[in-house]
Short mmCIF file of C-alpha atoms in Angstrom, two decimals:
data_model
loop_
_atom_site.label_atom_id
_atom_site.label_comp_id
_atom_site.label_asym_id
_atom_site.label_seq_id
_atom_site.Cartn_x
_atom_site.Cartn_y
_atom_site.Cartn_z
CA GLY A 1 -45.70 221.75 98.22
CA ASN A 2 -46.14 221.06 94.54
CA SER A 3 -45.78 223.62 91.81
CA VAL A 4 -45.46 223.76 88.03
CA THR A 5 -43.78 226.52 86.06
CA GLN A 6 -44.42 227.02 82.37
CA MET A 7 -43.01 229.48 79.92
CA GLU A 8 -45.26 232.46 79.37
CA GLY A 9 -47.07 232.89 76.13
CA PRO A 10 -48.36 233.54 73.70
CA VAL A 11 -46.02 231.58 71.51
CA THR A 12 -46.52 232.41 67.83
CA LEU A 13 -45.07 230.10 65.20
CA SER A 14 -45.35 229.59 61.49
CA GLU A 15 -46.80 226.34 60.24
CA GLU A 16 -44.26 223.51 60.11
CA ALA A 17 -42.01 225.19 62.68
CA PHE A 18 -40.54 223.29 65.62
CA LEU A 19 -42.27 223.75 68.95
CA THR A 20 -40.90 223.63 72.47
CA ILE A 21 -42.91 224.65 75.51
CA ASN A 22 -40.86 224.49 78.68
CA CYS A 23 -42.20 223.03 81.91
CA THR A 24 -40.39 222.54 85.20
CA TYR A 25 -41.78 221.33 88.47
CA THR A 26 -41.22 220.99 92.17
CA ALA A 27 -42.92 218.16 93.99
CA THR A 28 -42.98 216.29 97.25
CA GLY A 29 -42.61 212.67 96.35
CA TYR A 30 -42.44 211.14 92.93
CA PRO A 31 -44.90 212.82 90.57
CA SER A 32 -46.66 211.69 87.45
CA LEU A 33 -46.50 214.36 84.77
CA PHE A 34 -49.08 215.43 82.21
CA TRP A 35 -49.69 217.79 79.36
CA TYR A 36 -53.25 218.95 78.76
CA VAL A 37 -54.49 220.90 75.76
CA GLN A 38 -57.46 223.24 75.59
CA TYR A 39 -58.82 224.11 72.17
CA PRO A 40 -60.97 227.23 71.88
CA GLY A 41 -64.39 226.74 73.45
CA GLU A 42 -63.60 223.25 74.70
CA GLY A 43 -62.54 221.64 77.98
CA LEU A 44 -59.01 220.55 78.79
CA GLN A 45 -58.03 217.24 77.22
CA LEU A 46 -55.21 214.98 78.27
CA LEU A 47 -52.55 215.15 75.56
CA LEU A 48 -49.86 212.88 77.00
CA LYS A 49 -48.45 211.61 80.25
CA ALA A 50 -45.35 210.06 81.83
CA THR A 51 -45.32 208.29 85.15
CA LYS A 52 -41.63 207.65 85.83
CA ALA A 53 -38.22 209.08 85.08
CA ASP A 54 -37.03 208.84 81.47
CA ASP A 55 -40.50 207.90 80.25
CA LYS A 56 -41.52 209.61 77.04
CA GLY A 57 -45.15 210.45 76.57
CA SER A 58 -46.34 210.98 73.01
CA ASN A 59 -49.54 211.69 71.15
CA LYS A 60 -50.58 213.45 67.93
CA GLY A 61 -46.93 214.19 67.08
CA PHE A 62 -46.28 215.81 70.45
CA GLU A 63 -43.83 214.31 72.89
CA ALA A 64 -42.36 215.06 76.30
CA THR A 65 -39.72 213.25 78.32
CA TYR A 66 -39.78 213.01 82.12
CA ARG A 67 -36.39 214.36 83.24
CA LYS A 68 -35.95 213.80 86.93
CA GLU A 69 -32.45 215.27 87.05
CA THR A 70 -33.66 218.61 85.71
CA THR A 71 -37.22 218.32 87.06
CA SER A 72 -38.55 219.09 83.61
CA PHE A 73 -41.18 217.85 81.18
CA HIS A 74 -40.82 220.01 78.08
CA LEU A 75 -43.38 219.61 75.32
CA GLU A 76 -42.08 219.32 71.75
CA LYS A 77 -43.45 218.87 68.28
CA GLY A 78 -41.39 218.74 65.14
CA SER A 79 -43.82 220.45 62.78
CA VAL A 80 -46.80 222.37 64.08
CA GLN A 81 -50.03 222.92 62.21
CA VAL A 82 -52.60 225.68 62.43
CA SER A 83 -54.91 223.17 64.09
CA ASP A 84 -52.46 222.93 67.01
CA SER A 85 -53.37 226.46 68.08
CA ALA A 86 -54.58 226.05 71.66
CA VAL A 87 -53.58 226.55 75.27
CA TYR A 88 -51.24 223.92 76.70
CA PHE A 89 -51.10 223.12 80.41
CA CYS A 90 -48.39 221.17 82.19
CA ALA A 91 -49.56 219.37 85.34
CA LEU A 92 -48.56 216.83 87.95
CA ILE A 93 -49.99 214.46 90.51
CA THR A 94 -48.03 213.03 93.43
CA GLY A 95 -48.45 209.80 95.32
CA GLY A 96 -51.81 208.14 95.27
CA GLY A 97 -53.69 211.39 95.25
CA ASN A 98 -56.09 212.72 92.69
CA LYS A 99 -55.26 216.40 92.89
CA LEU A 100 -53.75 217.87 89.77
CA THR A 101 -51.36 220.80 90.14
CA PHE A 102 -51.35 222.90 86.98
CA GLY A 103 -49.03 225.39 85.42
CA THR A 104 -50.41 228.69 84.17
CA GLY A 105 -50.86 227.49 80.62
CA THR A 106 -49.10 228.58 77.43
CA GLN A 107 -51.07 229.82 74.48
CA LEU A 108 -49.80 228.63 71.11
CA LYS A 109 -50.76 230.41 67.91
CA VAL A 110 -49.75 228.83 64.64
CA GLU A 111 -50.00 230.95 61.51
CA LEU A 112 -49.87 230.06 57.84
CA GLY B 1 -62.89 210.48 76.64
CA ALA B 2 -65.96 211.61 78.48
CA VAL B 3 -68.14 214.49 77.38
CA VAL B 4 -68.66 217.07 80.07
CA SER B 5 -70.91 220.09 79.75
CA GLN B 6 -71.21 223.21 81.85
CA HIS B 7 -74.08 225.62 81.98
CA PRO B 8 -74.09 228.51 81.59
CA SER B 9 -70.95 229.16 79.57
CA TRP B 10 -70.91 232.72 80.81
CA VAL B 11 -72.93 234.73 83.28
CA ILE B 12 -73.00 238.29 84.53
CA CYS B 13 -74.60 238.98 87.88
CA LYS B 14 -74.91 241.85 90.32
CA SER B 15 -72.99 242.00 93.54
CA GLY B 16 -74.86 240.29 96.38
CA THR B 17 -76.77 237.84 94.22
CA SER B 18 -76.16 234.09 93.94
CA VAL B 19 -75.26 232.17 90.81
CA LYS B 20 -75.55 228.45 90.14
CA ILE B 21 -73.27 226.66 87.69
CA GLU B 22 -74.09 223.16 86.49
CA CYS B 23 -71.65 220.45 85.48
CA ARG B 24 -72.96 217.39 83.69
CA SER B 25 -71.23 214.18 82.71
CA LEU B 26 -73.02 213.22 79.52
CA ASP B 27 -71.79 209.73 78.79
CA PHE B 28 -70.68 208.06 81.99
CA GLN B 29 -71.45 208.04 85.66
CA ALA B 30 -68.95 210.14 87.54
CA THR B 31 -68.36 209.15 91.12
CA THR B 32 -66.04 212.10 91.59
CA MET B 33 -66.26 215.63 90.25
CA PHE B 34 -63.80 218.46 90.76
CA TRP B 35 -64.31 222.21 90.71
CA TYR B 36 -61.52 224.57 89.72
CA ARG B 37 -61.23 228.31 89.29
CA GLN B 38 -58.82 230.11 87.05
CA PHE B 39 -57.82 233.76 87.17
CA PRO B 40 -56.34 235.41 84.07
CA LYS B 41 -52.79 234.26 83.41
CA GLN B 42 -52.89 231.95 86.42
CA SER B 43 -53.14 228.23 86.74
CA LEU B 44 -56.25 226.25 87.52
CA MET B 45 -56.71 226.07 91.27
CA LEU B 46 -58.65 223.18 92.74
CA MET B 47 -61.51 224.44 94.88
CA ALA B 48 -63.17 221.24 95.97
CA THR B 49 -63.65 217.57 95.30
CA SER B 50 -67.22 216.35 95.12
CA ASN B 51 -68.27 212.76 95.63
CA GLU B 52 -71.80 211.69 94.76
CA GLY B 53 -74.02 211.48 97.77
CA SER B 54 -71.57 212.95 100.24
CA LYS B 55 -70.31 216.35 101.28
CA ALA B 56 -67.68 218.00 99.16
CA THR B 57 -64.10 218.27 100.36
CA TYR B 58 -62.87 221.83 100.09
CA GLU B 59 -59.29 222.95 99.60
CA GLN B 60 -57.66 225.12 102.19
CA GLY B 61 -58.71 228.72 101.87
CA VAL B 62 -61.95 228.03 99.98
CA GLU B 63 -65.04 229.16 101.84
CA LYS B 64 -67.49 226.29 101.82
CA ASP B 65 -70.37 228.51 102.89
CA LYS B 66 -69.73 230.77 99.93
CA PHE B 67 -69.13 228.12 97.30
CA LEU B 68 -71.86 225.56 97.78
CA ILE B 69 -71.34 222.30 95.97
CA ASN B 70 -74.01 219.69 95.46
CA HIS B 71 -73.41 216.34 93.80
CA ALA B 72 -76.83 214.79 93.96
CA SER B 73 -76.46 212.34 91.11
CA LEU B 74 -73.73 210.53 89.21
CA THR B 75 -74.13 212.86 86.26
CA LEU B 76 -74.70 216.26 87.83
CA SER B 77 -72.82 218.52 90.19
CA THR B 78 -73.63 222.15 90.89
CA LEU B 79 -71.56 225.01 92.22
CA THR B 80 -73.45 227.93 93.73
CA VAL B 81 -71.58 231.14 94.36
CA THR B 82 -73.53 232.82 97.14
CA SER B 83 -73.60 236.56 97.74
CA ALA B 84 -71.22 237.08 94.87
CA HIS B 85 -68.75 239.95 94.88
CA PRO B 86 -66.56 241.35 92.12
CA GLU B 87 -63.55 239.44 93.46
CA ASP B 88 -65.44 236.21 92.71
CA SER B 89 -65.28 237.03 89.01
CA SER B 90 -63.34 234.19 87.48
CA PHE B 91 -63.43 231.23 85.15
CA TYR B 92 -64.91 228.16 86.85
CA ILE B 93 -64.14 224.73 85.44
CA CYS B 94 -65.43 221.33 86.46
CA SER B 95 -64.01 217.93 85.73
CA VAL B 96 -65.30 214.41 86.20
CA SER B 97 -63.50 211.22 87.05
CA PRO B 98 -64.53 207.60 86.71
CA GLY B 99 -62.57 206.99 89.87
CA GLN B 100 -60.59 204.00 88.70
CA LEU B 101 -57.43 205.79 87.63
CA THR B 102 -57.11 208.94 89.63
CA TYR B 103 -55.31 210.92 86.95
CA GLU B 104 -58.21 210.45 84.58
CA GLN B 105 -60.17 213.67 84.64
CA TYR B 106 -62.40 214.94 81.87
CA PHE B 107 -62.95 218.66 81.84
CA GLY B 108 -65.88 220.85 81.02
CA PRO B 109 -65.45 223.94 78.84
CA GLY B 110 -65.73 226.30 81.80
CA THR B 111 -68.06 229.07 82.92
CA ARG B 112 -67.03 232.72 82.88
CA LEU B 113 -68.54 234.57 85.85
CA THR B 114 -68.49 238.34 85.97
CA VAL B 115 -69.85 240.08 89.06
CA THR B 116 -70.63 243.76 88.65
#
């Protein structure tokens, strides 16, 4: 079956620090990979996606590269802001299905 | 992206009672809606997929007689937790999909259910 493993949080960083949130996966078939973000009091929002190996998804300064050889999709940002404080979920879909498999989420806290 | 609301945002009920949670798609017609539950420090687990006008498809291990899902219109789906017990306490999240691109799901803010 499919599964997604994320690093546990919370991750606490100072503003302008470099961010990495690790995500690895196991999947039957060839998955599409996603990062979702959930700001306090809001629903999950799609942050970025990659649908094939070596693709790089990017949005709002965040990026993640689909690494098939290491089955990873780590989220990175070069300089975080306080407004990036949220919970980040890594997820995948396989084949033509519509069922998302999520990781447990990683809470990010960015302090001044 | 779509705006999705859930009501209530949190609810406390007594064991043995039933609770209804609403999920509304506010700015587009959603042919498909999904219901998830999330336990603390665990991932979102898909409970069921709801298509307008037809019966919901439940994931393995989810009791369909306990978690009643109704998707009577293209903008509203409801989840009713019947005869709730403390182990049903969780965070319930819905999402909506326009159906064209299956990865496109727009999520509600969730409903915190506590059963005492």
